[in-house]
């Protein structure tokens, strides 16, 4: 992280970024370390709908999922202090990115496409957008989608490369307000 990195204070933190960048992994660790709540947006939707994300995509369609995602996102505010791990597409639909930036602190996790590929391959069946792709198709999809989504991702307040991240990485970024 650059030495000139500004210090932000927030009790409402959103982790955004592509699938397989470790949003939920790091979110859990950082929330625990700072005594924040932790919420995985996909899990919240799955519990609410009593169906997996894959089932929701298949049975109700992506549009339904995106609406549910936007509503669920806005229903997390009362849980502050909280770290919300968003889905890879959350930032890219409706005005979610703007809303997150207005209401809290957004942190983008970024990884190389090959790292993402490795991480996704182990849990591909849980991800409706990629579950039927072979390895070459998947890498192509990752590179293409990251470019398409860059316009949203780049709006995040803070950009972190996941290589070399550890449990203290967020200490320099947030100062818990409680
Ligand atoms: C999606 C990413 C997934 C999940 C859904 C759609 C996306 O979340 O929300 O499968 O559009 O990139 P993860 O980033 O947690 O895999």
PDB file of C-alpha atoms and ligand atoms in Angstrom:
ATOM      1  CA  UNK A   1       0.000   0.000   0.000  1.00  0.00           C
ATOM      2  CA  UNK A   2       1.414   3.443  -0.854  1.00  0.00           C
ATOM      3  CA  UNK A   3       2.784   5.426   2.058  1.00  0.00           C
ATOM      4  CA  UNK A   4       0.603   8.417   1.156  1.00  0.00           C
ATOM      5  CA  UNK A   5      -2.546   6.353   1.484  1.00  0.00           C
ATOM      6  CA  UNK A   6      -5.200   8.507   3.109  1.00  0.00           C
ATOM      7  CA  UNK A   7      -6.858   7.459   6.328  1.00  0.00           C
ATOM      8  CA  UNK A   8     -10.573   6.889   6.247  1.00  0.00           C
ATOM      9  CA  UNK A   9     -12.941   6.406   9.107  1.00  0.00           C
ATOM     10  CA  UNK A  10     -15.928   4.247   8.524  1.00  0.00           C
ATOM     11  CA  UNK A  11     -18.180   1.854  10.337  1.00  0.00           C
ATOM     12  CA  UNK A  12     -19.820   0.824   7.058  1.00  0.00           C
ATOM     13  CA  UNK A  13     -17.426  -0.960   4.727  1.00  0.00           C
ATOM     14  CA  UNK A  14     -18.136  -2.608   1.392  1.00  0.00           C
ATOM     15  CA  UNK A  15     -15.719  -5.078  -0.166  1.00  0.00           C
ATOM     16  CA  UNK A  16     -16.201  -5.161  -3.902  1.00  0.00           C
ATOM     17  CA  UNK A  17     -14.339  -6.791  -6.787  1.00  0.00           C
ATOM     18  CA  UNK A  18     -14.443  -9.717  -9.139  1.00  0.00           C
ATOM     19  CA  UNK A  19     -15.385 -13.268  -8.142  1.00  0.00           C
ATOM     20  CA  UNK A  20     -12.502 -15.130  -6.592  1.00  0.00           C
ATOM     21  CA  UNK A  21     -10.630 -12.120  -5.230  1.00  0.00           C
ATOM     22  CA  UNK A  22     -11.214 -13.193  -1.621  1.00  0.00           C
ATOM     23  CA  UNK A  23     -13.858 -10.666  -0.556  1.00  0.00           C
ATOM     24  CA  UNK A  24     -15.530 -13.050   1.872  1.00  0.00           C
ATOM     25  CA  UNK A  25     -12.275 -14.556   3.075  1.00  0.00           C
ATOM     26  CA  UNK A  26     -10.702 -11.214   4.004  1.00  0.00           C
ATOM     27  CA  UNK A  27     -13.995  -9.649   5.045  1.00  0.00           C
ATOM     28  CA  UNK A  28     -14.480 -12.269   7.738  1.00  0.00           C
ATOM     29  CA  UNK A  29     -10.930 -11.916   9.030  1.00  0.00           C
ATOM     30  CA  UNK A  30     -10.941  -8.114   9.066  1.00  0.00           C
ATOM     31  CA  UNK A  31     -14.401  -7.886  10.632  1.00  0.00           C
ATOM     32  CA  UNK A  32     -13.353 -10.259  13.375  1.00  0.00           C
ATOM     33  CA  UNK A  33     -10.170  -8.314  14.023  1.00  0.00           C
ATOM     34  CA  UNK A  34     -12.028  -5.006  14.364  1.00  0.00           C
ATOM     35  CA  UNK A  35     -15.132  -6.380  16.095  1.00  0.00           C
ATOM     36  CA  UNK A  36     -17.329  -5.440  13.179  1.00  0.00           C
ATOM     37  CA  UNK A  37     -20.297  -7.507  12.008  1.00  0.00           C
ATOM     38  CA  UNK A  38     -19.663  -9.416   8.816  1.00  0.00           C
ATOM     39  CA  UNK A  39     -22.188 -10.113   6.114  1.00  0.00           C
ATOM     40  CA  UNK A  40     -21.831 -11.944   2.836  1.00  0.00           C
ATOM     41  CA  UNK A  41     -24.461 -10.458   0.520  1.00  0.00           C
ATOM     42  CA  UNK A  42     -24.885 -13.668  -1.507  1.00  0.00           C
ATOM     43  CA  UNK A  43     -25.476 -15.640   1.707  1.00  0.00           C
ATOM     44  CA  UNK A  44     -28.013 -13.073   2.889  1.00  0.00           C
ATOM     45  CA  UNK A  45     -29.935 -13.486  -0.371  1.00  0.00           C
ATOM     46  CA  UNK A  46     -29.692 -17.288  -0.202  1.00  0.00           C
ATOM     47  CA  UNK A  47     -31.062 -17.338   3.344  1.00  0.00           C
ATOM     48  CA  UNK A  48     -33.851 -14.938   2.451  1.00  0.00           C
ATOM     49  CA  UNK A  49     -34.863 -16.826  -0.667  1.00  0.00           C
ATOM     50  CA  UNK A  50     -34.135 -20.286   0.752  1.00  0.00           C
ATOM     51  CA  UNK A  51     -32.363 -21.079  -2.523  1.00  0.00           C
ATOM     52  CA  UNK A  52     -28.764 -21.005  -3.673  1.00  0.00           C
ATOM     53  CA  UNK A  53     -27.561 -18.243  -5.992  1.00  0.00           C
ATOM     54  CA  UNK A  54     -27.339 -20.831  -8.775  1.00  0.00           C
ATOM     55  CA  UNK A  55     -30.972 -21.856  -8.193  1.00  0.00           C
ATOM     56  CA  UNK A  56     -32.141 -18.237  -8.109  1.00  0.00           C
ATOM     57  CA  UNK A  57     -30.407 -17.526 -11.428  1.00  0.00           C
ATOM     58  CA  UNK A  58     -31.894 -20.667 -12.970  1.00  0.00           C
ATOM     59  CA  UNK A  59     -35.413 -20.372 -11.601  1.00  0.00           C
ATOM     60  CA  UNK A  60     -36.026 -16.617 -11.357  1.00  0.00           C
ATOM     61  CA  UNK A  61     -33.409 -15.214 -13.721  1.00  0.00           C
ATOM     62  CA  UNK A  62     -30.548 -12.774 -13.283  1.00  0.00           C
ATOM     63  CA  UNK A  63     -32.786  -9.677 -13.276  1.00  0.00           C
ATOM     64  CA  UNK A  64     -34.626 -10.971 -10.234  1.00  0.00           C
ATOM     65  CA  UNK A  65     -31.322 -11.706  -8.488  1.00  0.00           C
ATOM     66  CA  UNK A  66     -30.025  -8.183  -9.248  1.00  0.00           C
ATOM     67  CA  UNK A  67     -33.141  -6.577  -7.802  1.00  0.00           C
ATOM     68  CA  UNK A  68     -32.910  -8.702  -4.702  1.00  0.00           C
ATOM     69  CA  UNK A  69     -29.197  -7.878  -4.434  1.00  0.00           C
ATOM     70  CA  UNK A  70     -29.839  -4.120  -4.578  1.00  0.00           C
ATOM     71  CA  UNK A  71     -32.552  -4.334  -1.907  1.00  0.00           C
ATOM     72  CA  UNK A  72     -30.476  -6.587   0.352  1.00  0.00           C
ATOM     73  CA  UNK A  73     -27.507  -4.234   0.057  1.00  0.00           C
ATOM     74  CA  UNK A  74     -29.591  -1.335   1.340  1.00  0.00           C
ATOM     75  CA  UNK A  75     -30.867  -3.459   4.216  1.00  0.00           C
ATOM     76  CA  UNK A  76     -27.451  -3.858   5.812  1.00  0.00           C
ATOM     77  CA  UNK A  77     -27.080  -0.350   7.176  1.00  0.00           C
ATOM     78  CA  UNK A  78     -28.688  -1.016  10.559  1.00  0.00           C
ATOM     79  CA  UNK A  79     -25.996  -3.623  11.279  1.00  0.00           C
ATOM     80  CA  UNK A  80     -23.192  -1.052  11.519  1.00  0.00           C
ATOM     81  CA  UNK A  81     -20.358  -1.368  12.347  1.00  0.00           C
ATOM     82  CA  UNK A  82     -20.202  -3.876   9.549  1.00  0.00           C
ATOM     83  CA  UNK A  83     -18.103  -5.160   6.672  1.00  0.00           C
ATOM     84  CA  UNK A  84     -20.298  -6.258   3.765  1.00  0.00           C
ATOM     85  CA  UNK A  85     -18.784  -8.661   1.266  1.00  0.00           C
ATOM     86  CA  UNK A  86     -20.577  -7.900  -2.015  1.00  0.00           C
ATOM     87  CA  UNK A  87     -21.034 -10.192  -4.987  1.00  0.00           C
ATOM     88  CA  UNK A  88     -18.760  -9.632  -7.951  1.00  0.00           C
ATOM     89  CA  UNK A  89     -21.528  -7.876  -9.864  1.00  0.00           C
ATOM     90  CA  UNK A  90     -23.068  -5.823  -7.047  1.00  0.00           C
ATOM     91  CA  UNK A  91     -21.165  -2.652  -7.942  1.00  0.00           C
ATOM     92  CA  UNK A  92     -22.306  -2.839 -11.574  1.00  0.00           C
ATOM     93  CA  UNK A  93     -26.097  -2.792 -11.290  1.00  0.00           C
ATOM     94  CA  UNK A  94     -28.604  -0.032 -10.575  1.00  0.00           C
ATOM     95  CA  UNK A  95     -26.885   2.809  -8.715  1.00  0.00           C
ATOM     96  CA  UNK A  96     -25.346   0.444  -6.174  1.00  0.00           C
ATOM     97  CA  UNK A  97     -21.823   1.795  -6.574  1.00  0.00           C
ATOM     98  CA  UNK A  98     -22.931   5.374  -6.080  1.00  0.00           C
ATOM     99  CA  UNK A  99     -25.088   4.349  -3.113  1.00  0.00           C
ATOM    100  CA  UNK A 100     -22.216   2.496  -1.431  1.00  0.00           C
ATOM    101  CA  UNK A 101     -19.838   5.386  -1.994  1.00  0.00           C
ATOM    102  CA  UNK A 102     -22.354   7.814  -0.481  1.00  0.00           C
ATOM    103  CA  UNK A 103     -23.135   5.675   2.540  1.00  0.00           C
ATOM    104  CA  UNK A 104     -19.843   4.080   3.435  1.00  0.00           C
ATOM    105  CA  UNK A 105     -16.326   3.171   2.438  1.00  0.00           C
ATOM    106  CA  UNK A 106     -15.772   1.015  -0.634  1.00  0.00           C
ATOM    107  CA  UNK A 107     -12.705  -1.186  -0.911  1.00  0.00           C
ATOM    108  CA  UNK A 108     -11.896  -2.891  -4.206  1.00  0.00           C
ATOM    109  CA  UNK A 109      -9.972  -6.166  -4.079  1.00  0.00           C
ATOM    110  CA  UNK A 110      -8.010  -6.806  -7.262  1.00  0.00           C
ATOM    111  CA  UNK A 111      -6.157  -9.918  -8.408  1.00  0.00           C
ATOM    112  CA  UNK A 112      -4.516 -11.130 -11.601  1.00  0.00           C
ATOM    113  CA  UNK A 113      -6.862 -13.013 -13.951  1.00  0.00           C
ATOM    114  CA  UNK A 114      -4.779 -16.179 -13.475  1.00  0.00           C
ATOM    115  CA  UNK A 115      -5.150 -15.979  -9.694  1.00  0.00           C
ATOM    116  CA  UNK A 116      -8.880 -15.425 -10.101  1.00  0.00           C
ATOM    117  CA  UNK A 117      -9.036 -18.391 -12.470  1.00  0.00           C
ATOM    118  CA  UNK A 118      -7.367 -20.643  -9.893  1.00  0.00           C
ATOM    119  CA  UNK A 119      -9.700 -19.484  -7.136  1.00  0.00           C
ATOM    120  CA  UNK A 120     -12.862 -19.782  -9.208  1.00  0.00           C
ATOM    121  CA  UNK A 121     -12.013 -23.224 -10.582  1.00  0.00           C
ATOM    122  CA  UNK A 122     -12.269 -24.722  -7.106  1.00  0.00           C
ATOM    123  CA  UNK A 123     -15.801 -23.366  -6.590  1.00  0.00           C
ATOM    124  CA  UNK A 124     -17.051 -22.986 -10.136  1.00  0.00           C
ATOM    125  CA  UNK A 125     -20.343 -24.832  -9.634  1.00  0.00           C
ATOM    126  CA  UNK A 126     -21.495 -22.212  -7.127  1.00  0.00           C
ATOM    127  CA  UNK A 127     -21.180 -19.447  -9.701  1.00  0.00           C
ATOM    128  CA  UNK A 128     -23.979 -19.360 -12.256  1.00  0.00           C
ATOM    129  CA  UNK A 129     -22.242 -17.045 -14.699  1.00  0.00           C
ATOM    130  CA  UNK A 130     -19.264 -19.362 -15.146  1.00  0.00           C
ATOM    131  CA  UNK A 131     -20.352 -22.808 -14.087  1.00  0.00           C
ATOM    132  CA  UNK A 132     -20.474 -24.262 -17.597  1.00  0.00           C
ATOM    133  CA  UNK A 133     -17.219 -22.813 -18.946  1.00  0.00           C
ATOM    134  CA  UNK A 134     -14.039 -24.792 -19.537  1.00  0.00           C
ATOM    135  CA  UNK A 135     -10.730 -23.415 -18.318  1.00  0.00           C
ATOM    136  CA  UNK A 136      -9.849 -21.505 -21.506  1.00  0.00           C
ATOM    137  CA  UNK A 137     -13.340 -20.016 -21.770  1.00  0.00           C
ATOM    138  CA  UNK A 138     -13.237 -19.080 -18.126  1.00  0.00           C
ATOM    139  CA  UNK A 139      -9.988 -17.151 -18.453  1.00  0.00           C
ATOM    140  CA  UNK A 140     -11.382 -15.331 -21.492  1.00  0.00           C
ATOM    141  CA  UNK A 141     -14.580 -14.524 -19.568  1.00  0.00           C
ATOM    142  CA  UNK A 142     -12.622 -13.201 -16.571  1.00  0.00           C
ATOM    143  CA  UNK A 143     -10.470 -10.888 -18.684  1.00  0.00           C
ATOM    144  CA  UNK A 144     -13.417  -9.604 -20.695  1.00  0.00           C
ATOM    145  CA  UNK A 145     -15.705  -9.034 -17.699  1.00  0.00           C
ATOM    146  CA  UNK A 146     -13.037  -7.283 -15.658  1.00  0.00           C
ATOM    147  CA  UNK A 147     -12.608  -4.798 -18.517  1.00  0.00           C
ATOM    148  CA  UNK A 148     -16.367  -4.284 -18.806  1.00  0.00           C
ATOM    149  CA  UNK A 149     -16.748  -3.776 -15.090  1.00  0.00           C
ATOM    150  CA  UNK A 150     -13.711  -1.540 -14.640  1.00  0.00           C
ATOM    151  CA  UNK A 151     -15.852   1.577 -15.033  1.00  0.00           C
ATOM    152  CA  UNK A 152     -17.659   0.629 -11.816  1.00  0.00           C
ATOM    153  CA  UNK A 153     -14.819  -0.985  -9.896  1.00  0.00           C
ATOM    154  CA  UNK A 154     -12.543   2.006 -10.387  1.00  0.00           C
ATOM    155  CA  UNK A 155     -14.973   4.207  -8.462  1.00  0.00           C
ATOM    156  CA  UNK A 156     -14.066   2.459  -5.200  1.00  0.00           C
ATOM    157  CA  UNK A 157     -12.520   4.697  -2.553  1.00  0.00           C
ATOM    158  CA  UNK A 158      -9.634   2.294  -1.977  1.00  0.00           C
ATOM    159  CA  UNK A 159      -8.008  -0.210  -4.324  1.00  0.00           C
ATOM    160  CA  UNK A 160      -6.077  -3.129  -2.837  1.00  0.00           C
ATOM    161  CA  UNK A 161      -4.120  -5.820  -4.644  1.00  0.00           C
ATOM    162  CA  UNK A 162      -4.749  -9.118  -2.944  1.00  0.00           C
ATOM    163  CA  UNK A 163      -1.223 -10.378  -3.341  1.00  0.00           C
ATOM    164  CA  UNK A 164       0.497  -9.986  -0.010  1.00  0.00           C
ATOM    165  CA  UNK A 165      -2.655  -9.033   1.889  1.00  0.00           C
ATOM    166  CA  UNK A 166      -2.770 -10.103   5.502  1.00  0.00           C
ATOM    167  CA  UNK A 167      -5.022  -9.682   8.500  1.00  0.00           C
ATOM    168  CA  UNK A 168      -3.487  -6.303   9.339  1.00  0.00           C
ATOM    169  CA  UNK A 169      -3.983  -4.829   5.859  1.00  0.00           C
ATOM    170  CA  UNK A 170      -7.080  -2.956   6.828  1.00  0.00           C
ATOM    171  CA  UNK A 171      -5.612  -1.558  10.050  1.00  0.00           C
ATOM    172  CA  UNK A 172      -4.056   1.239   8.030  1.00  0.00           C
ATOM    173  CA  UNK A 173      -7.318   2.016   6.319  1.00  0.00           C
ATOM    174  CA  UNK A 174     -10.032   1.987   8.900  1.00  0.00           C
ATOM    175  CA  UNK A 175     -10.052   3.423  12.328  1.00  0.00           C
ATOM    176  CA  UNK A 176     -12.965   1.814  14.098  1.00  0.00           C
ATOM    177  CA  UNK A 177     -15.348   4.423  15.395  1.00  0.00           C
ATOM    178  CA  UNK A 178     -16.569   2.402  18.336  1.00  0.00           C
TER     179      UNK A 178
HETATM  180  C1  LIG B   1     -21.524 -12.630  -9.496  1.00  0.00           C
HETATM  181  C2  LIG B   1     -20.689 -12.958  -8.461  1.00  0.00           C
HETATM  182  C3  LIG B   1     -21.095 -13.851  -7.351  1.00  0.00           C
HETATM  183  C4  LIG B   1     -22.616 -13.887  -7.199  1.00  0.00           C
HETATM  184  C5  LIG B   1     -23.266 -14.177  -8.501  1.00  0.00           C
HETATM  185  C6  LIG B   1     -22.917 -13.154  -9.579  1.00  0.00           C
HETATM  186  C7  LIG B   1     -21.030 -11.729 -10.565  1.00  0.00           C
HETATM  187  O1  LIG B   1     -20.489 -13.413  -6.151  1.00  0.00           O
HETATM  188  O2  LIG B   1     -23.098 -12.689  -6.671  1.00  0.00           O
HETATM  189  O3  LIG B   1     -22.843 -15.447  -8.883  1.00  0.00           O
HETATM  190  O4  LIG B   1     -21.871 -11.174 -11.307  1.00  0.00           O
HETATM  191  O5  LIG B   1     -19.805 -11.521 -10.660  1.00  0.00           O
HETATM  192  P1  LIG B   1     -18.939 -13.704  -5.763  1.00  0.00           P
HETATM  193  O6  LIG B   1     -18.121 -12.559  -6.271  1.00  0.00           O
HETATM  194  O7  LIG B   1     -18.978 -13.744  -4.275  1.00  0.00           O
HETATM  195  O8  LIG B   1     -18.572 -15.012  -6.374  1.00  0.00           O
END
